[in-house]
Short mmCIF file of C-alpha atoms in Angstrom, two decimals:
data_model
loop_
_atom_site.label_atom_id
_atom_site.label_comp_id
_atom_site.label_asym_id
_atom_site.label_seq_id
_atom_site.Cartn_x
_atom_site.Cartn_y
_atom_site.Cartn_z
CA MET A 167 15.26 22.95 -22.74
CA ALA A 168 13.40 21.96 -19.59
CA LYS A 169 14.20 18.73 -17.87
CA ARG A 170 11.80 15.84 -18.57
CA VAL A 171 10.87 13.66 -15.59
CA ALA A 172 9.09 10.22 -15.79
CA VAL A 173 6.88 9.28 -12.84
CA ILE A 174 5.97 5.49 -12.92
CA GLY A 175 2.66 4.89 -11.15
CA ALA A 176 -0.30 7.02 -10.21
CA GLY A 177 -1.14 5.64 -6.88
CA PRO A 178 -0.68 7.54 -3.62
CA SER A 179 3.11 7.73 -4.11
CA GLY A 180 2.99 8.79 -7.71
CA LEU A 181 0.11 11.32 -7.00
CA ALA A 182 2.16 12.76 -4.16
CA GLN A 183 4.96 13.34 -6.59
CA LEU A 184 2.64 15.04 -9.06
CA ARG A 185 1.27 17.19 -6.34
CA ALA A 186 4.89 18.13 -5.21
CA PHE A 187 5.72 19.52 -8.64
CA GLN A 188 2.33 21.17 -9.00
CA SER A 189 2.93 22.97 -5.66
CA ALA A 190 6.17 24.34 -6.94
CA LYS A 191 4.62 25.53 -10.12
CA MET A 192 1.87 27.30 -8.19
CA GLN A 193 4.56 29.19 -6.30
CA GLY A 194 6.04 30.41 -9.55
CA ALA A 195 8.79 28.05 -10.05
CA GLU A 196 9.78 26.58 -13.45
CA ILE A 197 9.26 22.91 -13.05
CA PRO A 198 10.33 20.05 -15.43
CA GLU A 199 7.89 18.44 -17.91
CA VAL A 200 6.40 15.71 -15.93
CA VAL A 201 4.93 12.57 -17.51
CA CYS A 202 3.25 9.95 -15.27
CA PHE A 203 2.71 6.40 -16.69
CA GLU A 204 -0.18 4.47 -15.12
CA LYS A 205 -1.08 0.92 -16.20
CA GLN A 206 -4.69 1.15 -14.78
CA SER A 207 -7.38 3.10 -16.44
CA ASN A 208 -7.74 5.37 -13.45
CA TRP A 209 -5.61 6.79 -10.65
CA GLY A 210 -5.42 5.62 -7.08
CA GLY A 211 -3.13 2.62 -7.24
CA LEU A 212 -4.13 -0.03 -4.69
CA TRP A 213 -7.06 2.17 -3.67
CA ASN A 214 -8.55 1.97 -7.22
CA TYR A 215 -10.80 -1.01 -6.33
CA THR A 216 -11.63 -3.62 -8.98
CA TRP A 217 -13.72 -6.79 -8.85
CA ARG A 218 -11.09 -8.37 -11.15
CA THR A 219 -8.40 -10.78 -10.07
CA GLY A 220 -5.47 -12.33 -11.90
CA LEU A 221 -5.33 -10.40 -15.08
CA ASP A 222 -7.12 -7.08 -15.98
CA GLU A 223 -8.94 -6.12 -19.21
CA ASN A 224 -5.59 -5.67 -20.98
CA GLY A 225 -4.08 -8.93 -19.76
CA GLU A 226 -1.85 -7.10 -17.29
CA PRO A 227 -1.52 -8.35 -13.69
CA VAL A 228 -4.19 -6.86 -11.54
CA HIS A 229 -2.63 -4.24 -9.38
CA SER A 230 -5.22 -3.64 -6.61
CA SER A 231 -5.22 -5.73 -3.43
CA MET A 232 -8.41 -4.09 -2.08
CA TYR A 233 -11.53 -6.12 -1.23
CA ARG A 234 -14.99 -4.75 -1.36
CA TYR A 235 -15.58 -4.07 2.23
CA LEU A 236 -12.11 -2.96 3.31
CA TRP A 237 -11.88 -0.32 6.03
CA SER A 238 -8.76 1.47 7.15
CA ASN A 239 -6.99 -0.76 9.75
CA GLY A 240 -4.99 2.19 11.09
CA PRO A 241 -6.07 5.59 12.33
CA LYS A 242 -6.59 8.26 9.74
CA GLU A 243 -4.81 10.75 11.92
CA GLY A 244 -1.53 9.02 10.95
CA LEU A 245 -1.95 9.49 7.18
CA GLU A 246 -3.72 12.83 6.72
CA PHE A 247 -2.07 15.07 4.06
CA ALA A 248 -0.55 18.20 5.68
CA ASP A 249 -1.83 20.40 2.86
CA TYR A 250 -5.27 18.86 2.42
CA SER A 251 -7.14 17.84 5.55
CA PHE A 252 -10.04 15.35 5.87
CA GLU A 253 -12.12 18.25 7.21
CA GLU A 254 -11.34 20.32 4.12
CA HIS A 255 -12.32 17.57 1.82
CA PHE A 256 -15.50 16.39 3.59
CA GLY A 257 -16.50 19.75 5.22
CA LYS A 258 -16.56 18.08 8.72
CA GLN A 259 -14.53 15.72 10.96
CA ILE A 260 -14.86 12.10 10.17
CA ALA A 261 -14.25 8.94 12.12
CA SER A 262 -10.72 7.46 12.64
CA TYR A 263 -11.25 4.31 10.51
CA PRO A 264 -12.86 5.15 7.09
CA PRO A 265 -13.88 2.64 4.51
CA ARG A 266 -11.96 2.22 1.45
CA ALA A 267 -14.38 4.32 -0.82
CA VAL A 268 -13.98 7.23 1.56
CA LEU A 269 -10.24 7.09 1.50
CA PHE A 270 -10.12 6.80 -2.25
CA ASP A 271 -12.44 9.84 -2.56
CA TYR A 272 -10.05 11.78 -0.21
CA ILE A 273 -6.92 10.78 -2.21
CA GLN A 274 -8.39 11.90 -5.50
CA GLY A 275 -9.92 14.97 -4.03
CA ARG A 276 -6.48 16.64 -3.64
CA VAL A 277 -5.19 15.82 -7.08
CA ILE A 278 -8.54 16.93 -8.69
CA LYS A 279 -8.03 20.26 -6.88
CA ALA A 280 -4.38 20.38 -8.12
CA GLY A 281 -5.41 19.76 -11.70
CA VAL A 282 -2.71 17.19 -12.60
CA ARG A 283 -4.79 14.59 -14.32
CA ASP A 284 -3.49 15.71 -17.77
CA TRP A 285 0.05 14.77 -16.64
CA ILE A 286 -0.93 11.13 -16.52
CA ARG A 287 -1.06 8.59 -19.46
CA PHE A 288 -3.54 5.98 -18.35
CA SER A 289 -3.67 2.42 -19.48
CA THR A 290 0.02 2.78 -20.29
CA PRO A 291 2.30 0.21 -18.52
CA VAL A 292 6.03 0.85 -18.63
CA ARG A 293 7.85 -2.21 -20.31
CA PHE A 294 11.45 -1.12 -19.80
CA VAL A 295 13.79 1.62 -18.50
CA LYS A 296 17.25 1.95 -19.75
CA TYR A 297 20.02 4.28 -18.68
CA ASN A 298 22.00 5.85 -21.50
CA GLU A 299 25.46 6.29 -20.17
CA ALA A 300 26.68 8.41 -23.03
CA LYS A 301 23.76 10.91 -22.91
CA GLY A 302 23.22 10.72 -19.15
CA ASN A 303 19.49 10.13 -19.47
CA PHE A 304 16.93 7.39 -19.53
CA THR A 305 14.89 5.79 -22.28
CA VAL A 306 11.40 4.62 -21.15
CA THR A 307 9.58 2.10 -23.28
CA ALA A 308 5.79 2.31 -22.69
CA HIS A 309 2.81 0.45 -24.11
CA ASP A 310 -0.22 2.45 -24.88
CA MET A 311 -2.94 -0.24 -24.34
CA LYS A 312 -5.63 1.89 -25.98
CA THR A 313 -3.93 1.97 -29.32
CA ASP A 314 -1.73 -1.20 -28.66
CA ARG A 315 1.38 0.82 -29.62
CA MET A 316 4.84 0.52 -28.08
CA TYR A 317 7.04 3.64 -28.08
CA ASP A 318 10.17 5.03 -26.51
CA GLU A 319 10.70 8.36 -24.81
CA ASP A 320 13.78 9.96 -23.18
CA PHE A 321 13.85 11.51 -19.69
CA ASP A 322 16.35 13.20 -17.49
CA ASN A 323 15.11 11.56 -14.36
CA VAL A 324 12.86 8.56 -13.46
CA ILE A 325 10.86 8.32 -10.30
CA VAL A 326 9.61 4.79 -9.48
CA ALA A 327 6.33 5.12 -7.60
CA SER A 328 4.63 1.77 -8.50
CA GLY A 329 4.36 0.50 -4.94
CA HIS A 330 5.18 -2.85 -3.42
CA PHE A 331 1.97 -4.41 -2.26
CA SER A 332 0.62 -5.80 -5.46
CA THR A 333 2.98 -8.72 -6.37
CA PRO A 334 2.02 -11.48 -3.91
CA ASN A 335 4.59 -13.69 -2.17
CA VAL A 336 3.07 -17.07 -2.67
CA PRO A 337 4.79 -19.97 -0.67
CA GLU A 338 4.42 -23.59 -1.56
CA TYR A 339 3.36 -26.24 1.03
CA PRO A 340 3.26 -30.04 0.53
CA GLY A 341 -0.08 -31.01 -0.71
CA PHE A 342 -1.18 -27.92 -2.27
CA ASP A 343 -1.16 -29.58 -5.66
CA LYS A 344 -3.91 -32.06 -4.50
CA PHE A 345 -5.93 -29.96 -2.09
CA GLY A 346 -9.64 -30.21 -3.11
CA GLY A 347 -10.60 -26.73 -2.04
CA ARG A 348 -9.53 -23.25 -3.21
CA VAL A 349 -6.13 -21.75 -2.48
CA LEU A 350 -5.66 -18.08 -3.07
CA HIS A 351 -3.60 -15.20 -1.90
CA ALA A 352 -4.91 -12.26 0.03
CA HIS A 353 -4.19 -10.16 -3.09
CA ASP A 354 -7.03 -11.93 -4.85
CA PHE A 355 -9.57 -11.74 -1.91
CA ARG A 356 -12.59 -9.71 -3.00
CA ASP A 357 -15.56 -10.41 -0.82
CA ALA A 358 -15.99 -12.58 2.20
CA MET A 359 -19.39 -13.84 1.16
CA GLU A 360 -17.62 -16.40 -0.92
CA PHE A 361 -16.64 -18.06 2.36
CA HIS A 362 -20.01 -17.93 4.03
CA GLY A 363 -20.52 -21.25 5.85
CA LYS A 364 -17.11 -22.46 5.05
CA ASP A 365 -14.19 -23.65 7.20
CA ILE A 366 -11.21 -21.59 6.20
CA LEU A 367 -7.47 -21.52 6.97
CA LEU A 368 -5.44 -18.38 6.93
CA LEU A 369 -1.55 -18.53 6.64
CA GLY A 370 0.14 -15.59 8.30
CA SER A 371 0.03 -13.58 11.52
CA SER A 372 0.06 -9.99 10.43
CA TYR A 373 -2.45 -7.33 9.26
CA SER A 374 -3.86 -9.35 6.25
CA ALA A 375 -4.65 -12.42 8.36
CA GLU A 376 -6.15 -10.32 11.05
CA ASP A 377 -8.14 -8.30 8.66
CA ILE A 378 -9.37 -11.07 6.32
CA GLY A 379 -10.09 -13.37 9.18
CA SER A 380 -12.28 -10.77 10.81
CA GLN A 381 -14.06 -10.08 7.56
CA CYS A 382 -14.79 -13.81 7.07
CA TRP A 383 -16.07 -14.22 10.58
CA LYS A 384 -18.26 -11.14 10.25
CA TYR A 385 -19.85 -12.46 6.97
CA GLY A 386 -20.63 -15.86 8.42
CA ALA A 387 -17.66 -18.22 7.87
CA LYS A 388 -18.18 -21.44 9.85
CA THR A 389 -14.76 -21.54 11.45
CA ILE A 390 -11.56 -19.54 10.94
CA THR A 391 -8.17 -21.03 11.62
CA VAL A 392 -5.01 -18.90 11.57
CA ALA A 393 -1.66 -20.71 11.21
CA TYR A 394 1.37 -18.59 12.38
CA ARG A 395 5.11 -19.25 11.92
CA ASN A 396 6.53 -17.22 14.76
CA ALA A 397 3.84 -15.94 17.15
CA PRO A 398 0.02 -15.70 17.26
CA LEU A 399 -1.88 -12.55 16.82
CA GLY A 400 -3.01 -13.22 20.46
CA TYR A 401 -6.44 -11.50 20.47
CA ASP A 402 -9.51 -12.61 22.43
CA TRP A 403 -11.07 -14.20 19.35
CA PRO A 404 -14.64 -15.77 19.18
CA GLU A 405 -14.72 -19.52 19.90
CA ASN A 406 -14.90 -20.38 16.22
CA PHE A 407 -11.75 -18.38 15.43
CA VAL A 408 -8.51 -20.10 16.60
CA GLU A 409 -4.77 -19.73 16.11
CA VAL A 410 -2.36 -22.63 15.66
CA PRO A 411 1.32 -23.20 15.08
CA ALA A 412 2.64 -23.43 11.48
CA LEU A 413 1.08 -25.43 8.73
CA GLU A 414 3.13 -28.51 7.68
CA ARG A 415 1.09 -30.11 4.99
CA VAL A 416 -2.32 -30.57 3.42
CA ASP A 417 -4.04 -33.44 1.79
CA GLU A 418 -7.27 -33.36 -0.28
CA THR A 419 -9.42 -32.15 2.62
CA THR A 420 -7.33 -31.56 5.78
CA ALA A 421 -4.59 -29.26 6.98
CA TYR A 422 -1.88 -30.55 9.41
CA PHE A 423 -0.08 -28.29 11.82
CA LYS A 424 3.24 -28.30 13.57
CA ASP A 425 1.71 -29.00 17.01
CA GLY A 426 0.22 -32.36 15.69
CA THR A 427 -3.30 -31.10 15.34
CA SER A 428 -5.38 -31.09 12.12
CA LYS A 429 -8.39 -29.35 10.67
CA ARG A 430 -10.70 -30.05 7.80
CA VAL A 431 -10.84 -26.86 5.61
CA ASP A 432 -12.66 -25.68 2.56
CA ALA A 433 -10.36 -22.97 1.50
CA ILE A 434 -6.78 -21.70 2.21
CA ILE A 435 -6.03 -17.92 2.05
CA LEU A 436 -2.32 -16.99 1.96
CA CYS A 437 -1.79 -13.87 4.01
CA THR A 438 1.96 -14.18 3.29
CA GLY A 439 2.96 -10.66 2.18
CA TYR A 440 4.18 -9.05 -1.01
CA LYS A 441 7.43 -8.73 -3.10
CA HIS A 442 9.22 -5.59 -4.29
CA HIS A 443 8.84 -6.37 -8.06
CA PHE A 444 9.93 -4.12 -10.90
CA PRO A 445 9.95 -6.27 -14.04
CA TYR A 446 10.49 -3.17 -16.20
CA LEU A 447 13.87 -2.28 -14.63
CA PRO A 448 17.24 -4.02 -15.39
CA ASP A 449 19.50 -5.17 -12.61
CA ASP A 450 21.56 -1.93 -12.45
CA LEU A 451 18.46 0.13 -11.83
CA ARG A 452 16.29 -2.40 -9.87
CA LEU A 453 15.67 -2.03 -6.09
CA LYS A 454 16.11 -5.34 -4.26
CA THR A 455 15.13 -5.11 -0.68
CA ALA A 456 13.23 -6.60 2.18
CA ASN A 457 10.09 -4.97 3.39
CA ARG A 458 11.62 -2.86 6.02
CA LEU A 459 11.72 0.80 7.28
CA ALA A 460 15.23 1.34 5.98
CA ALA A 461 15.05 0.02 2.36
CA ALA A 462 18.26 -1.13 0.78
CA ASP A 463 20.46 1.07 -1.41
CA LEU A 464 18.31 4.26 -1.13
CA TYR A 465 20.03 7.42 0.13
CA LYS A 466 17.56 9.30 2.27
CA GLY A 467 15.15 6.43 1.48
CA VAL A 468 14.63 7.70 -2.11
CA VAL A 469 17.87 8.13 -4.21
CA TRP A 470 19.01 5.10 -5.86
CA VAL A 471 22.81 4.99 -4.81
CA ASN A 472 23.86 3.35 -8.01
CA ASN A 473 22.49 6.07 -10.17
CA PRO A 474 21.37 9.26 -8.28
CA LYS A 475 19.22 10.37 -11.32
CA LEU A 476 16.76 7.55 -10.36
CA PHE A 477 14.49 7.92 -7.42
CA TYR A 478 12.12 5.57 -5.55
CA VAL A 479 9.04 6.80 -3.54
CA GLY A 480 7.08 4.86 -1.04
CA MET A 481 9.35 1.70 -0.89
CA GLN A 482 9.59 1.39 2.87
CA ASP A 483 7.48 -0.77 5.22
CA GLN A 484 4.87 1.71 6.56
CA TRP A 485 3.47 3.08 9.71
CA PHE A 486 3.09 6.55 8.10
CA THR A 487 1.73 6.40 4.52
CA PHE A 488 0.19 9.26 2.47
CA ASN A 489 2.06 12.06 4.40
CA MET A 490 5.33 10.15 4.26
CA PHE A 491 4.94 9.69 0.45
CA ASP A 492 4.44 13.52 0.43
CA ALA A 493 7.56 14.21 2.47
CA GLN A 494 9.56 11.94 0.11
CA ALA A 495 7.94 13.44 -3.05
CA TRP A 496 8.71 17.01 -1.97
CA TRP A 497 12.35 16.09 -1.26
CA VAL A 498 12.71 14.27 -4.62
CA ARG A 499 11.16 17.18 -6.39
CA ASP A 500 13.74 19.52 -4.80
CA ALA A 501 16.59 17.12 -5.73
CA VAL A 502 15.41 16.97 -9.32
CA MET A 503 15.08 20.72 -9.45
CA GLY A 504 18.60 21.33 -7.96
CA ARG A 505 17.32 22.88 -4.65
CA ILE A 506 18.87 19.94 -2.70
CA ALA A 507 22.33 18.64 -3.50
CA VAL A 508 22.52 14.95 -3.78
CA PRO A 509 26.07 13.63 -2.88
CA THR A 510 28.20 12.68 -5.81
CA ASP A 511 30.26 10.29 -3.64
CA ARG A 512 28.63 6.80 -3.66
CA ALA A 513 30.46 5.99 -0.38
CA VAL A 514 28.66 8.94 1.29
CA MET A 515 25.26 7.65 0.15
CA LEU A 516 26.06 4.04 1.28
CA ALA A 517 27.06 5.36 4.64
CA ASP A 518 23.76 7.02 4.96
CA VAL A 519 21.94 3.79 4.10
CA ALA A 520 24.03 1.83 6.60
CA ASP A 521 23.30 4.27 9.31
CA ARG A 522 19.53 4.01 8.68
CA VAL A 523 19.70 0.25 8.69
CA ALA A 524 21.70 0.19 11.98
CA ARG A 525 19.17 2.62 13.68
CA GLU A 526 16.27 0.46 12.48
CA ASP A 527 17.90 -2.71 13.79
CA ALA A 528 18.59 -1.06 17.15
CA GLY A 529 14.77 -0.71 17.79
CA GLN A 530 13.24 -3.14 20.19
CA ASP A 531 9.51 -2.87 19.47
CA ALA A 532 6.70 -1.21 17.51
CA HIS A 533 7.10 2.06 19.51
CA ASP A 534 10.66 2.30 18.39
CA ALA A 535 9.73 1.60 14.80
CA ILE A 536 6.97 4.25 14.86
CA HIS A 537 9.37 6.82 16.36
CA TYR A 538 12.03 5.88 13.78
CA GLN A 539 9.64 6.51 10.90
CA GLY A 540 8.25 9.64 12.43
CA ASP A 541 11.75 11.00 12.82
CA TYR A 542 12.43 10.11 9.18
CA VAL A 543 9.37 12.05 8.03
CA LYS A 544 10.47 15.05 10.20
CA GLU A 545 13.94 14.93 8.60
CA LEU A 546 12.68 15.10 5.09
CA ILE A 547 10.08 17.87 5.85
CA ALA A 548 12.84 20.01 7.56
CA GLU A 549 14.71 20.05 4.20
CA THR A 550 11.72 21.14 1.99
CA ASP A 551 8.81 23.42 2.01
CA TYR A 552 6.28 20.68 2.63
CA PRO A 553 3.82 21.96 5.25
CA SER A 554 4.80 20.81 8.74
CA PHE A 555 2.23 18.74 10.59
CA ASP A 556 2.09 17.17 14.03
CA VAL A 557 4.27 14.23 13.39
CA ASP A 558 4.60 13.52 17.12
CA GLY A 559 0.78 13.61 17.45
CA ALA A 560 0.40 11.12 14.72
CA CYS A 561 2.93 8.83 16.48
CA GLU A 562 0.82 9.06 19.61
CA ALA A 563 -2.22 7.98 17.57
CA PHE A 564 -0.26 4.98 16.37
CA PHE A 565 1.00 4.19 19.92
CA GLU A 566 -2.65 4.28 21.35
CA TRP A 567 -3.83 2.12 18.45
CA LYS A 568 -1.12 -0.54 19.10
CA GLU A 569 -1.78 -0.60 22.82
CA HIS A 570 -5.45 -1.12 22.20
CA LYS A 571 -4.73 -4.02 19.95
CA LYS A 572 -2.20 -5.55 22.37
CA ALA A 573 -4.85 -5.36 25.06
CA GLY A 574 -7.16 -7.28 22.73
CA ILE A 575 -9.62 -4.44 22.32
CA MET A 576 -11.08 -4.69 18.87
CA THR A 577 -10.85 -1.21 17.69
CA PHE A 578 -10.14 -1.92 14.07
CA ARG A 579 -12.94 -1.10 11.78
CA ASN A 580 -14.58 -4.52 11.13
CA HIS A 581 -15.57 -4.95 14.69
CA ALA A 582 -16.46 -1.28 15.26
CA TYR A 583 -18.61 -1.48 12.21
CA LYS A 584 -20.25 -4.69 13.31
CA SER A 585 -21.06 -3.52 16.77
CA VAL A 586 -22.32 -0.14 15.63
CA ILE A 587 -24.49 -1.35 12.89
CA THR A 588 -25.95 -4.38 14.51
CA GLY A 589 -25.66 -3.60 18.22
CA SER A 590 -24.09 -7.08 18.87
CA MET A 591 -20.93 -9.11 18.22
CA ALA A 592 -22.76 -11.88 16.31
CA PRO A 593 -21.83 -12.47 12.77
CA VAL A 594 -23.40 -10.08 10.24
CA HIS A 595 -24.66 -11.55 7.12
CA HIS A 596 -24.72 -9.92 3.75
CA THR A 597 -27.79 -7.93 3.09
CA PRO A 598 -28.79 -5.39 0.45
CA TRP A 599 -29.03 -2.50 2.95
CA LYS A 600 -25.47 -3.15 3.86
CA ASP A 601 -24.39 -2.60 0.26
CA ALA A 602 -26.59 0.59 0.25
CA LEU A 603 -24.79 1.76 3.43
CA GLU A 604 -21.35 1.23 1.82
CA ASP A 605 -22.27 2.96 -1.31
CA SER A 606 -23.78 5.94 0.52
CA LEU A 607 -20.94 6.65 2.92
CA GLU A 608 -19.22 8.99 0.53
CA ALA A 609 -22.46 10.90 0.03
CA TYR A 610 -23.19 11.04 3.73
CA LEU A 611 -19.87 12.45 4.52
CA ARG A 612 -20.20 15.23 2.12
CA ASN A 613 -23.69 16.39 3.40
#
């Protein structure tokens, strides 16, 4: 009897895993039976945009953290699939910073071509996974939301690919309970027009704060204040966009900061990151790690050291994304199919984890981190038949992007979009033709 493999999640990581198995099948290999469980009604994971926040139509926590006018904040050259280029998909070269609708179209284009949609059970969240010591397999408890039926199925391997940017980290600050405006996490941000004419405060100093702050400025927020804990973003912002030291407290109308300054604000947006959250896994199977390049307790970054029949894909902090998920998925596929031998000695696997952690910790800056992850991708590719691609060239694209940002040059897509469309750096207000532009981008790229 062929092995049965459960893949949890049909976002970029889970779809990479399905494509990996389908690739082996196309080459004539006998592959396991693959069943993918996806709680949303469509594939794409975070890239499956929804207007909903909080709970979805089935009462499940909304997975997507996408907002309506999101554009890629990193160069597409660093995430391109090695076996399915942007040029193949769109029939032409496209710009380096595509909008979310274009990236979603690209992601699903490859799996439509691969024909793996029938492997996915949509609207079916996993409720629990149990390892059966006596049988050496797993029991997956799933919930078919369409029929409202719970059921169990057994699998030889489980691959967790449900991501780690959907469960928000929500800190508490004194006064939140009496603040008169809105407090929300970046996960629930959908459209900057909500904050038109408002004074907003963003907590955080990483990509979400940079991104959402830029969006709100572009769509006519009155002022943007960004409070940082460690260091400011440090860009040459417009005069109504300022950075201040950490928030200490708020009252009904006003935020008070560590440097003694204060600011009346209408809304507070928490750009405070996400948690690795796997409520369907028991302690003996559940990954507990910080968001870092060397995730805890994962041999080769993918094998759960406490049970090597369980795998995780896409759990690292990320410079590389889609193509790194591919490299991991191809490696996991070959481990499941017996093409790669996974050590049976737990100490050997733990030593591999410790070495990866030490090498990450030895890095001094973003360049070191990019090289570290690029080398990791090359390591996995070298052990499988995943098509090689120019990893070093992708690293160079990341280096250039980081240097531009350090120099204060606004190369990320909001500012490029604003200056190209309007010919100025003045705030762009919401108009119907902008909606039409967004909606027509996919069609434009295909023609």
